[in-house]
Structures are given as C-alpha cells and as structure tokens.
Coordinates of C-alpha atoms (C1' of nucleotides) in Angstrom, one line a residue:
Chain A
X22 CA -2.5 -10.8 -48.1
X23 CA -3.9 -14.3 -48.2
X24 CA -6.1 -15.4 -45.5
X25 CA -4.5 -18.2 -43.6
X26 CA -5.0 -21.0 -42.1
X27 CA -3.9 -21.7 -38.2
X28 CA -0.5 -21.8 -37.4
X29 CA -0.5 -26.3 -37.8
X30 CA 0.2 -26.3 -33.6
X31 CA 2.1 -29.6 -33.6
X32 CA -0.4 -31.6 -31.4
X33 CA 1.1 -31.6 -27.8
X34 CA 2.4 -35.1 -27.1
X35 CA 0.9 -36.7 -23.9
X36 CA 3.8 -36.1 -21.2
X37 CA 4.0 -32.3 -23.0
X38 CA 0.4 -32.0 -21.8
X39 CA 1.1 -33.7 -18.7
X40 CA 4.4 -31.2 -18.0
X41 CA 2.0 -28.5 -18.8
X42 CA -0.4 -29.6 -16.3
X43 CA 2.6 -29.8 -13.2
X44 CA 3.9 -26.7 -14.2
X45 CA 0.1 -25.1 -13.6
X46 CA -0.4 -26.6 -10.5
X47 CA 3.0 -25.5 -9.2
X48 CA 1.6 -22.0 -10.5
X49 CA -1.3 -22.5 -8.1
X50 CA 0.7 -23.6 -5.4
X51 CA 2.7 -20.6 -5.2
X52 CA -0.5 -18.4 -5.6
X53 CA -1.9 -20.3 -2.5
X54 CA 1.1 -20.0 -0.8
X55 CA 1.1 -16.3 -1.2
X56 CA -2.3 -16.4 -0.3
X57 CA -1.9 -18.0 3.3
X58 CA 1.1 -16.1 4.0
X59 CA -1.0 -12.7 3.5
X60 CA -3.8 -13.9 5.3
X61 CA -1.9 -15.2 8.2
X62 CA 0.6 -12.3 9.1
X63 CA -0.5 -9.5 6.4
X64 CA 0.6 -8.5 3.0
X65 CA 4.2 -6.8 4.1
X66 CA 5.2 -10.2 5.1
X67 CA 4.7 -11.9 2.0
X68 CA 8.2 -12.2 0.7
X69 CA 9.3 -14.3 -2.0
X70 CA 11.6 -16.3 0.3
X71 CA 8.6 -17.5 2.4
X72 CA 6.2 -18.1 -0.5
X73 CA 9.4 -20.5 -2.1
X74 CA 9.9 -21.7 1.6
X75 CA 6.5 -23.0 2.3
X76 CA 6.5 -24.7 -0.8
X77 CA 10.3 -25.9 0.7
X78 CA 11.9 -24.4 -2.5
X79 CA 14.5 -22.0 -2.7
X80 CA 13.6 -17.9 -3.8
X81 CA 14.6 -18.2 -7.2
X82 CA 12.2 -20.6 -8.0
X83 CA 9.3 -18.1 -8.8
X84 CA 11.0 -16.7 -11.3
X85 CA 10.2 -20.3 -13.4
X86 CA 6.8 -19.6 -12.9
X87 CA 6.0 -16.0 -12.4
X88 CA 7.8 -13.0 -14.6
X89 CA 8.3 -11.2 -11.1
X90 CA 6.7 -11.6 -7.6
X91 CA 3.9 -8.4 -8.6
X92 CA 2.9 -10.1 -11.4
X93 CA 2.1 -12.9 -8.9
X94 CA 0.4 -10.5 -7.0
X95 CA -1.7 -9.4 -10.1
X96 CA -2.8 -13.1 -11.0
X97 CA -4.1 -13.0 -7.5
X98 CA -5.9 -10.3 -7.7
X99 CA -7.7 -12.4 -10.6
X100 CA -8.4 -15.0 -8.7
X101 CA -9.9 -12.6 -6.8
X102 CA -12.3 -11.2 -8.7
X103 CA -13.3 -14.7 -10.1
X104 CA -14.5 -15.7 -6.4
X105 CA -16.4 -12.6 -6.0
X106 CA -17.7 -13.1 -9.4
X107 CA -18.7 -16.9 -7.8
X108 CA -20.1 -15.1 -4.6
X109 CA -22.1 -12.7 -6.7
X110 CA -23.9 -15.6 -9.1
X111 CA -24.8 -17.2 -6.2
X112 CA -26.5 -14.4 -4.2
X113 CA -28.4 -13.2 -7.8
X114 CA -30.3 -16.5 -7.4
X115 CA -31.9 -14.9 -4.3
X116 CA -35.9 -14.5 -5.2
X117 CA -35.7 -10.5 -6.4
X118 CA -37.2 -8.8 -3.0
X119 CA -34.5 -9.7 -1.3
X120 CA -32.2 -9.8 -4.2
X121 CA -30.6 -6.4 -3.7
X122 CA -29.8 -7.1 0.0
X123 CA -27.6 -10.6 -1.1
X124 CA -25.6 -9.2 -4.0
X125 CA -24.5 -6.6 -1.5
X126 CA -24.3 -9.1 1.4
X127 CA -22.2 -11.6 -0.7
X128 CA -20.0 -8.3 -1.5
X129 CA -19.5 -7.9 2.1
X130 CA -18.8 -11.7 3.3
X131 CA -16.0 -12.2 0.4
X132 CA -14.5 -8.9 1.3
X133 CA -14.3 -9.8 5.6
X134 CA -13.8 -14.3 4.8
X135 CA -11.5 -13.4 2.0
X136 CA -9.7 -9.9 3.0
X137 CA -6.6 -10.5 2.2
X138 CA -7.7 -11.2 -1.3
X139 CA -10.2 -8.2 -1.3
X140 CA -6.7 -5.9 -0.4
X141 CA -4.9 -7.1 -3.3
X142 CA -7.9 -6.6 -5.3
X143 CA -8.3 -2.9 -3.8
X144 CA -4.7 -2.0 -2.8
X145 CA -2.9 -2.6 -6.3
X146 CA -2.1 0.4 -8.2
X147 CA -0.5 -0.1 -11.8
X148 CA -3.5 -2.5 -13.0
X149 CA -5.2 -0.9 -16.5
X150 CA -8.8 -0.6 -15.4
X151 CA -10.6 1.6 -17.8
X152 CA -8.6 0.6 -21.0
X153 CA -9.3 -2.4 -23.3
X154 CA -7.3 -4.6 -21.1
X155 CA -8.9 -4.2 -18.1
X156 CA -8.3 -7.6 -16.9
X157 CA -11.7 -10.2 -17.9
X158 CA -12.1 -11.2 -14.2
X159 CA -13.0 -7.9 -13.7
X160 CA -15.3 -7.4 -16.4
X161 CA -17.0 -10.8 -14.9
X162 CA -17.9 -9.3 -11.6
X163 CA -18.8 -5.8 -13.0
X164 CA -21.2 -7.6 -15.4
X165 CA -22.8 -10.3 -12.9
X166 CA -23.8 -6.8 -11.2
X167 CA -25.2 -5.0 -13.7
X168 CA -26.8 -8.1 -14.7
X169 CA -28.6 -8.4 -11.4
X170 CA -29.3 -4.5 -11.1
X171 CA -31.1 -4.8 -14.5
X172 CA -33.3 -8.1 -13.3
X173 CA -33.9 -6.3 -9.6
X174 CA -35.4 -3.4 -11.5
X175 CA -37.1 -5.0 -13.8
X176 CA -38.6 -7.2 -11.3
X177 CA -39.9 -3.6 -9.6
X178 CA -41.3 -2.8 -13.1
X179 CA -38.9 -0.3 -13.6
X180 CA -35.4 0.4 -15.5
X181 CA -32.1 1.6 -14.9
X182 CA -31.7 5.3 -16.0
X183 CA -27.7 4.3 -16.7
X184 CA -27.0 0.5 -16.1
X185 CA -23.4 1.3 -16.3
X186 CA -23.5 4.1 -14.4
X187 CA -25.5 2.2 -11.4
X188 CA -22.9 -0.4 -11.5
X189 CA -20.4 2.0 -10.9
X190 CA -22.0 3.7 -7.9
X191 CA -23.3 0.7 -6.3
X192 CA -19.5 -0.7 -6.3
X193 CA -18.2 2.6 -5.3
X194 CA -20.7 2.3 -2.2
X195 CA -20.0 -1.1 -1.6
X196 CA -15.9 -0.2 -1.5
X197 CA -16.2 2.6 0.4
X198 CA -18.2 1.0 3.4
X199 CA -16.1 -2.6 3.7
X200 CA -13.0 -0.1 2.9
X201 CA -13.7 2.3 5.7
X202 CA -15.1 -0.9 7.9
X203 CA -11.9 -3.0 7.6
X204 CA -9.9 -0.1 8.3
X205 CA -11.7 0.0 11.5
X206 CA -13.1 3.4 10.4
X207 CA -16.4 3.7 11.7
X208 CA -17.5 3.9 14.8
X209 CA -19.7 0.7 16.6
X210 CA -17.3 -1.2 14.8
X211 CA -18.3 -3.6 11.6
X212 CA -21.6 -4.9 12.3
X213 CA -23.0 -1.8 12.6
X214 CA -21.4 -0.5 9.5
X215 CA -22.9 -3.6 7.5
X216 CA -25.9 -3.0 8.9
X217 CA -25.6 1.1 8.0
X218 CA -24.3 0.1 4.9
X219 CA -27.8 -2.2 4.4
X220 CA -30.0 0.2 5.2
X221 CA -28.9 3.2 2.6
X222 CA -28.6 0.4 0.1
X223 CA -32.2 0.4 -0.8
X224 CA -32.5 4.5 -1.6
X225 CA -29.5 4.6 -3.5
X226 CA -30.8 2.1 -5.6
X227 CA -33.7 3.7 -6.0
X228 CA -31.8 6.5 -7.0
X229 CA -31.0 4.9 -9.9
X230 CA -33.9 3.9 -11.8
X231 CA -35.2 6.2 -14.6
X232 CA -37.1 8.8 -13.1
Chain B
X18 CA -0.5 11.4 47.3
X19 CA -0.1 14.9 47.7
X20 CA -1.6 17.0 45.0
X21 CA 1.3 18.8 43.6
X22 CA 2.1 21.9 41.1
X23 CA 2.8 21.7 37.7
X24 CA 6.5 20.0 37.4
X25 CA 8.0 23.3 37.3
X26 CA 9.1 23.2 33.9
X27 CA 12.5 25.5 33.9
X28 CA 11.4 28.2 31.6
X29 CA 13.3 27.4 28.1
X30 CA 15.8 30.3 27.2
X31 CA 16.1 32.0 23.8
X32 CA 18.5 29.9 21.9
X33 CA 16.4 26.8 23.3
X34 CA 13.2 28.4 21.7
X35 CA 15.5 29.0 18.6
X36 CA 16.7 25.5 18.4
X37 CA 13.0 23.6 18.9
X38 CA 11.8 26.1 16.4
X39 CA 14.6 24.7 13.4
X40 CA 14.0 21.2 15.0
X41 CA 10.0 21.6 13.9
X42 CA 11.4 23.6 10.3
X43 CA 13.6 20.6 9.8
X44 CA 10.6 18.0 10.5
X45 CA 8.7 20.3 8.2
X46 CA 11.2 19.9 5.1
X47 CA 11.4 16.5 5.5
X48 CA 7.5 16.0 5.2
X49 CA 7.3 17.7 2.5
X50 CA 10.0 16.0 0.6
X51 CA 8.5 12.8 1.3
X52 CA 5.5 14.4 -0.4
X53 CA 6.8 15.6 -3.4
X54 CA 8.9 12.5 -3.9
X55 CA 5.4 11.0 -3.3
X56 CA 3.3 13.5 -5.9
X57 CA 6.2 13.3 -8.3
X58 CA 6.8 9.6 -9.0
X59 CA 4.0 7.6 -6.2
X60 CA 4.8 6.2 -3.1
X61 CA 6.7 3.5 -3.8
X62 CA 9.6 5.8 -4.8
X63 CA 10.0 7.4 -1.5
X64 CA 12.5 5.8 0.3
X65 CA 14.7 7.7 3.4
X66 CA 17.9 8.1 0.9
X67 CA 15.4 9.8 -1.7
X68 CA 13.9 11.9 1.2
X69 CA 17.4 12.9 2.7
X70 CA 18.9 13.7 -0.6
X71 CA 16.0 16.0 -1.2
X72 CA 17.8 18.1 1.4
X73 CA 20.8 17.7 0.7
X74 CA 21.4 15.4 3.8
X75 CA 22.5 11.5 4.4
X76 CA 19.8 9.1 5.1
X77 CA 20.3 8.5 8.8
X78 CA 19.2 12.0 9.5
X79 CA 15.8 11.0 9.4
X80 CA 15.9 9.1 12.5
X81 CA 17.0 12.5 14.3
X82 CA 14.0 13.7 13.6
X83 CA 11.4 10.8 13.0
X84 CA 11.5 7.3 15.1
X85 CA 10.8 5.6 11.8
X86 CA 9.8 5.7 8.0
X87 CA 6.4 4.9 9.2
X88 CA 6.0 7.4 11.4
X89 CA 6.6 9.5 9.1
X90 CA 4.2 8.6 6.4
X91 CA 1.5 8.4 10.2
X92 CA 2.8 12.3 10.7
X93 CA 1.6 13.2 7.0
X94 CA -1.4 11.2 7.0
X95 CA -2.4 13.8 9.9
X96 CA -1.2 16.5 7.5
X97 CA -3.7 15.1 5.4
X98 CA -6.6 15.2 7.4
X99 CA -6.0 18.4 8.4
X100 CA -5.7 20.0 4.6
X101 CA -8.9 18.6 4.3
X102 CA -10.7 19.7 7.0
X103 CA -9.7 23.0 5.9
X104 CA -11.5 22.5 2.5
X105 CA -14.3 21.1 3.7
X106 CA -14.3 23.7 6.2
X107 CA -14.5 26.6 3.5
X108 CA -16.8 24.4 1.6
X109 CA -19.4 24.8 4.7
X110 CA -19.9 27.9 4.4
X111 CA -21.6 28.1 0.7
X112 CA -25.3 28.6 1.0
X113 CA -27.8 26.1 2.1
X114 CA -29.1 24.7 -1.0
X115 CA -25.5 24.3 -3.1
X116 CA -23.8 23.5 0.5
X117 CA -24.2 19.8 0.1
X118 CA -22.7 19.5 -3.2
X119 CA -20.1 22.0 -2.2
X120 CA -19.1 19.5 0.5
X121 CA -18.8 16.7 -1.6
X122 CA -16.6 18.5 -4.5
X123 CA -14.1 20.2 -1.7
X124 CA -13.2 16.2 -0.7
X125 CA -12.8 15.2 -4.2
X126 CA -11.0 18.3 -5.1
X127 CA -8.7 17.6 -2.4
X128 CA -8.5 13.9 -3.4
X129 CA -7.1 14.2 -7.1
X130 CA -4.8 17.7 -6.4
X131 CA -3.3 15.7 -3.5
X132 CA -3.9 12.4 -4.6
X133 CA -0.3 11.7 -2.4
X134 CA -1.6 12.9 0.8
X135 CA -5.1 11.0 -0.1
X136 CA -3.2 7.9 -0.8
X137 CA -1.1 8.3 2.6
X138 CA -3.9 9.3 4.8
X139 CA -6.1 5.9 2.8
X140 CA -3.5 3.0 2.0
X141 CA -2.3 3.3 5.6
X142 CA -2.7 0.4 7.6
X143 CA -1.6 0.2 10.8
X144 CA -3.2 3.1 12.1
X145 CA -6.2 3.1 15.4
X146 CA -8.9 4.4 13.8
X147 CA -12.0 3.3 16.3
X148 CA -10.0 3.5 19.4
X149 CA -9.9 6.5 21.6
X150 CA -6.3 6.8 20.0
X151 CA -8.1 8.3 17.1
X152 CA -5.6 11.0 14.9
X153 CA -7.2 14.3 16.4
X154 CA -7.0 15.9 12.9
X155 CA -9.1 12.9 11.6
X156 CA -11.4 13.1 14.4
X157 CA -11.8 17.4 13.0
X158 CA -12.6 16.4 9.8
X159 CA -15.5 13.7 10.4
X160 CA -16.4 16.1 13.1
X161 CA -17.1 18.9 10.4
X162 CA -18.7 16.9 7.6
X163 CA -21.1 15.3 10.6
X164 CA -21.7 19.7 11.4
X165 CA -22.7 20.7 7.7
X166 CA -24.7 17.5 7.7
X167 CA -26.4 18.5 10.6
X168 CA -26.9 22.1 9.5
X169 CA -28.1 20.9 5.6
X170 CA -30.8 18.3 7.0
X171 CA -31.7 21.8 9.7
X172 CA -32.1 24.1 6.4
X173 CA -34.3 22.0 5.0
X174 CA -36.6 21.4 8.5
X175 CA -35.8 17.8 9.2
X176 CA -33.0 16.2 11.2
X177 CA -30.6 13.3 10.6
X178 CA -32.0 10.1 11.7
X179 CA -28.2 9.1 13.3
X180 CA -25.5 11.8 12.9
X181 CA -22.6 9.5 13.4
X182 CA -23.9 6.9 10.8
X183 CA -25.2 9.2 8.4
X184 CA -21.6 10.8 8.3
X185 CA -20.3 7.2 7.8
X186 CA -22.1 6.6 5.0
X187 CA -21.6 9.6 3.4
X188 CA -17.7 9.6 4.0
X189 CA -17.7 5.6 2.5
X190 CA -19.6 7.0 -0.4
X191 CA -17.2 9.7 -1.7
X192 CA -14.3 7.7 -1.0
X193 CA -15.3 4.8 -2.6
X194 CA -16.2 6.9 -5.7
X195 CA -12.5 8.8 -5.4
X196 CA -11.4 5.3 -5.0
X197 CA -12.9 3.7 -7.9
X198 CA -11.9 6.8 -9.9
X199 CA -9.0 7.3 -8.9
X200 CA -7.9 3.9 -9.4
X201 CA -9.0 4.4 -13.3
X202 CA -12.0 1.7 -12.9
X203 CA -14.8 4.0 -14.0
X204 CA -15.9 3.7 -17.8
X205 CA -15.6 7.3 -18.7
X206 CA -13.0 8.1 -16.7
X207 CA -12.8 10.8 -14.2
X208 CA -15.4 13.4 -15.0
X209 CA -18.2 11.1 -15.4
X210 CA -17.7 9.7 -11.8
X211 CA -17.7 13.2 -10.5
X212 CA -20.7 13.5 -12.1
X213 CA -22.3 10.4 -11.3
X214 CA -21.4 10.7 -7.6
X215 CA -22.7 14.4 -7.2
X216 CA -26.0 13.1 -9.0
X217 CA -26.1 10.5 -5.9
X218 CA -25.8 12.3 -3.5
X219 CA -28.4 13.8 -3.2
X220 CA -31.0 11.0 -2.6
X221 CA -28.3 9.1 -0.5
X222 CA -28.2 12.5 1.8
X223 CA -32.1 12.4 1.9
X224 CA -32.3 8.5 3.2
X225 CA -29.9 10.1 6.0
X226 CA -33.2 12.4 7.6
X227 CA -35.8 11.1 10.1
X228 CA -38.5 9.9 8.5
Chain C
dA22 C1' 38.4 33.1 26.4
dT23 C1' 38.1 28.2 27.7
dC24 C1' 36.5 23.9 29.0
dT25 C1' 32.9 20.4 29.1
dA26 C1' 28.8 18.5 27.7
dA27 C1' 25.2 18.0 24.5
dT28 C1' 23.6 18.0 19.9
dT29 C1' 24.0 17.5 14.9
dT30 C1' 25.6 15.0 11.2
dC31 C1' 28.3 11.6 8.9
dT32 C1' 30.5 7.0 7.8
dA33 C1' 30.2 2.2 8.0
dA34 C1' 27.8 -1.6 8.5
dC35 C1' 23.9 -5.2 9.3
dG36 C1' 20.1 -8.0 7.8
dT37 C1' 16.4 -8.4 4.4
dT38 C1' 14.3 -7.5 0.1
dG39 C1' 13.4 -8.4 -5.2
dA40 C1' 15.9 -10.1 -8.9
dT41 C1' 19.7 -12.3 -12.1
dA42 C1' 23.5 -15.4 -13.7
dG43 C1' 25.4 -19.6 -14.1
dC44 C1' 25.9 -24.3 -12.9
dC45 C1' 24.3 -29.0 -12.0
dT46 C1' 20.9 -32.5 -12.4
dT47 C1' 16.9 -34.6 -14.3
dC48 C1' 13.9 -35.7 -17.8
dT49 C1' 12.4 -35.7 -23.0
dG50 C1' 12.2 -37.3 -27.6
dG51 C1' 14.6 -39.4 -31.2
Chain D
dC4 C1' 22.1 -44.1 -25.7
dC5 C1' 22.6 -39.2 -26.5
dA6 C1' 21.7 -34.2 -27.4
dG7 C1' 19.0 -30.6 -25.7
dA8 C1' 15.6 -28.7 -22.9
dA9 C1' 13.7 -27.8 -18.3
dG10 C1' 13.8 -27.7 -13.3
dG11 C1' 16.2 -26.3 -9.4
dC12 C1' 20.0 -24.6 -6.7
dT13 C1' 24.0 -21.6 -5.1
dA14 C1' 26.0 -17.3 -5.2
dT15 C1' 25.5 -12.8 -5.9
dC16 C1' 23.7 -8.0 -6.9
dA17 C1' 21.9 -3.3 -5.7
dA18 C1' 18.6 -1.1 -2.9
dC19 C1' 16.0 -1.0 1.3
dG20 C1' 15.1 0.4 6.4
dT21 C1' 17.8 0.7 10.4
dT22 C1' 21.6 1.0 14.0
dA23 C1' 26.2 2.0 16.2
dG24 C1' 29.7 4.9 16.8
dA25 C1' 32.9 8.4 15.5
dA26 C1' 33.6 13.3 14.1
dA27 C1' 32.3 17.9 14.0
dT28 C1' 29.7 21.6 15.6
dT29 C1' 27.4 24.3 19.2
dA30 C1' 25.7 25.5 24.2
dG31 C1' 26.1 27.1 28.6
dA32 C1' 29.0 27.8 32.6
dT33 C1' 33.3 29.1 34.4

DNA sequence: ATCTAATTTCTAACGTTGATAGCCTTCTGG
DNA sequence: CCAGAAGGCTATCAACGTTAGAAATTAGAT
C-alpha cells in the first residue's frame, strides 16, 4: 500500500464557499429557533412545524439541514456543552481561594440562565458517552474541570488522589443538586439549595486529594 | 353551619366490593405493562396501543381506568418511590457502622434493576415536588433516608447540623452519580462509579454533622 | 324471570406528530 | 444560453394521544 497524498480537494470556488456559509447559518437559525421555542413553552412543544414556522418555512425544510429533528436536538446539546465549557474558562480565572466556589457557581448559573439547554444536555438518552465518540464538546467541559481541580489543589499544595475520578464526582454533585433544584425537589426552594450545595462543596473536595 | 355526620356513605354490597376490587386488578395490569414495555425496550416505546395490546385490550381502555397517559406514568412514578422506600427501608436496619454504605447501595441497587421506574419517577416533569401537593410515597422515602441519617450521625455521638438539608444533599449526590452512570458518562463504566461514590460518601456524610 | 339502568368494551374518527416522495423554481458553472 | 444541482413547497404517510358514540355485557329491583 503506497502512502498517499490528500485526496487533490478541488479548491472550493468563491460562491461554493459562500453557499456553504448560508447553508451554516440557516443550520444555526433552526438550532436557535429550537432553542427559543424550548425555552419559552418547554421541550414537548418544540415541534418541527414551529421550529420551520418561526423561521416562516414549511416542516420539511429541516430535513435539508438536519438528518432528523433528534439529531437537531443532539447538535444542541453541543452547543451546550461548548457554553458551559465558555462559563467554566471564565470562572477558572477566579484567584484559586475562591476558585472552587466559581467553577461550581458558573455550573449553576448556565444550568438556571440556560435550562432549557442544560435539559437537553441532561435529558438525552441515546448519546455514546463513555465510548471513543463521546461527543468533543463534552470532553471540553470535563477537561476545563479537571484542569481547574488539578490547579485548585495544587494551589493548596496538594494533589488529586484520581483526577479523573474527582471530575466525575464533582459533576455527579453538581447534577444531582441543579437536577433535584430545577425539579423543584428540595425544600426552601433553589437559593437554599445553591447555597447547600456551596457549603458541602468544599469537604467533598477535600475528599479528594491524596490522603 | 351545622356540624354534621359523616355523609352516610350507603354501605357498598358484595358484588360492589367485587367490582372495585377487579377495577384496582385491572389498574394494576396496566401499570405494569406500561413497565415492562418500559424495562423491555425504554420509554419512548410505551405508547397506550402497546400498553392495551399487552392485555389483550384496544387502546381506549386506558381512559376507563386512567384520565390520561400521563397520569399514568404520575401513578408509577409513586410506584417508584414506594419500591424504594422499601429498599432503603430494609437497608436501615444493617448495623451502625456499614448502615451508611448500606443506604447508599439499596438506592443504587434499586436504580440499575429498575432503571424504568427510576427513569419515570426522575425524567418526570410536571410533577409538585415542593408544594404541600408533594407524592406521599416520595415524601416516605426522603422521610426515611432523613431517619437513618439521623440515627447514623446518633451512633457515632454527634447530630446533623440541618436534617432536611443534609438529606438534600445526600439524595443529589447519589442521584447525580446514578445519573451520570447510568447515562454511560463515567470513564470506567458502571462499577467504578459505584465505587467512587461509596468512597464519597463518607466524608460528604461527615460535613453533614454539627461541628 | 324480566326489565331498566349502569358499566365495560369496542369501532371510528380527529388533530398532531416526525418523516418521505415528488414537483416546481431558482441558481450554478460551463 | 443551457444542463444539472440545490432549495423549497405540496401532498401524503403511519403512528401518536384522545374523544364520541354505539354495542355488548352485567347489576339490582320488580
């Protein structure tokens, strides 16, 4: 087998590029659509025929851009992840005392400013996780945590006993309080589960540095 | 106003008894085939023909019986929550030292060998959670993890610092690692959040006491 | 035993959902 | 200017949750 060279892509001409372009941002339109649609009346009423009518197109129409309406959903998920990702750089630029208190704090503004997202995010079953194609927005916010975990206890002059591990379990945490908050789950309603969910943050991080 | 006797119910005759019993057998099938449909092939593939055929019935039948779908899926939600209050409940009476742990495996036990009913009783919206309106069987469950909490931190001579939030926080903390596991999003896969989560518990428990 | 009323169950249908096929129109590149 | 691709629409599909109303069964009283 001879080693080749790249497939010679036939340079895209300039109104290909430009068609390419349109047909991306009509891609983001319907995403936003979608979007607004969940975070104005809730997921069951996102329907393709209202996502198509907003953008005053007719149903079909998704099916030029999007293989079927829960691979739409999917691609929104992404996007996502990619804001939290955003939310989480920004709060790991917090001086490291307070460090710990942001990430989790950023964690809980995107999931209450952008819940609608954060339930596609969370509420999608059918999306490979553990595998190899765990989807890279993902892989982006679980990093930017780990990343920050690893600098916060460093910063005590200590390590992580399993980086990975601590990732997991903070997230887990994280879920289950803005999970069982949004739900309207615990009782003195969700500022006093954010500040609960504060206050334990500090021993089960502690938790996880190497004894 | 004049304070009057109970409404004088007109004592219901044998073949009433016999009929309200079969209504509440019938009621009973048709949870359960919801549930199987549900453990077999996941919740999106229970729909009321699916359910009806089950029994060998039409689909309107359900509407004898239930006022909706959704009330329905509410119904075995409660079903839910009351399987696991009996698992916890036998989980609360294993010794003091192990009872904690104990506690923590009977959820997740209950979580992944009815990972149906767990879905139901978590990806329910819709349902009053903080208002008085509360599901009683949900109520019974917090209200026995928040009594083993209790009698753990008395075995060990302290007391929690704030029952009610310290049986938040431990609830959000096993369902968000059932979540995350469940969901396949922990590297390792299923053992190794088991095992991470029973290893945090234990200092998450302890931040729970007085100090 | 018989009649009437209530209950159980079914058939038929409605509106909405996600999705596909096929046509018409517009635009692209030569 | 013309062939072909791409964008968008109309019409339609099967399946969904739900309701109306008729048929069949059963209940309790005469």
């Amino acid at each position: 087998m001879t080693t080749r060279a790249k497939p010679a892509q036939p340079e895209p001409s300039a109104s290909q590029k430009r068609r390419e372009r349109e047909r991306q941002q009509m891609r983001a339109r319907l995403l936003e659509a979608a979007r607004n649609i969940a975070a104005e009346d809730g997921w069951n009423a996102v329907t393709i025929r209202r996502i198509a009518d907003k953008l005053e197109y007719t149903a079909p129409i998704l099916y030029q851009y999007f293989s079927s309406k829960e691979s739409l959903l999917i691609e929104l998920m992404m996007v996502g992840f990619a804001e939290l990702t955003d939310q989480l750089k920004v709060a790991a630029q917090t001086p490291a005392p307070e460090r710990l208190a942001a990430m989790a704090e950023a964690y809980w503004e995107f999931a209450f400013t952008s819940s609608e997202l954060y339930q596609a995010m969370n509420g999608m079953d059918g999306v490979p996780f553990g595998t190899a194609e765990t989807p890279l927005e993902a892989k982006a916010a679980f990093r930017t945590l780990r990343t920050a975990l690893q600098s916060i206890a460093e910063a005590r002059g200590a390590e992580l006993a399993d980086a990975t591990g601590a990732v997991d379990i903070v997230w887990a945490f994280l879920h289950g309080c803005v999970s069982l908050a949004m739900a309207g789950r615990v009782a003195g309603g969700v500022e006093r589960a954010k500040t609960l969910m504060l206050n334990t943050l500090e021993p089960l991080f502690t938790a996880q540095l190497r004894s």
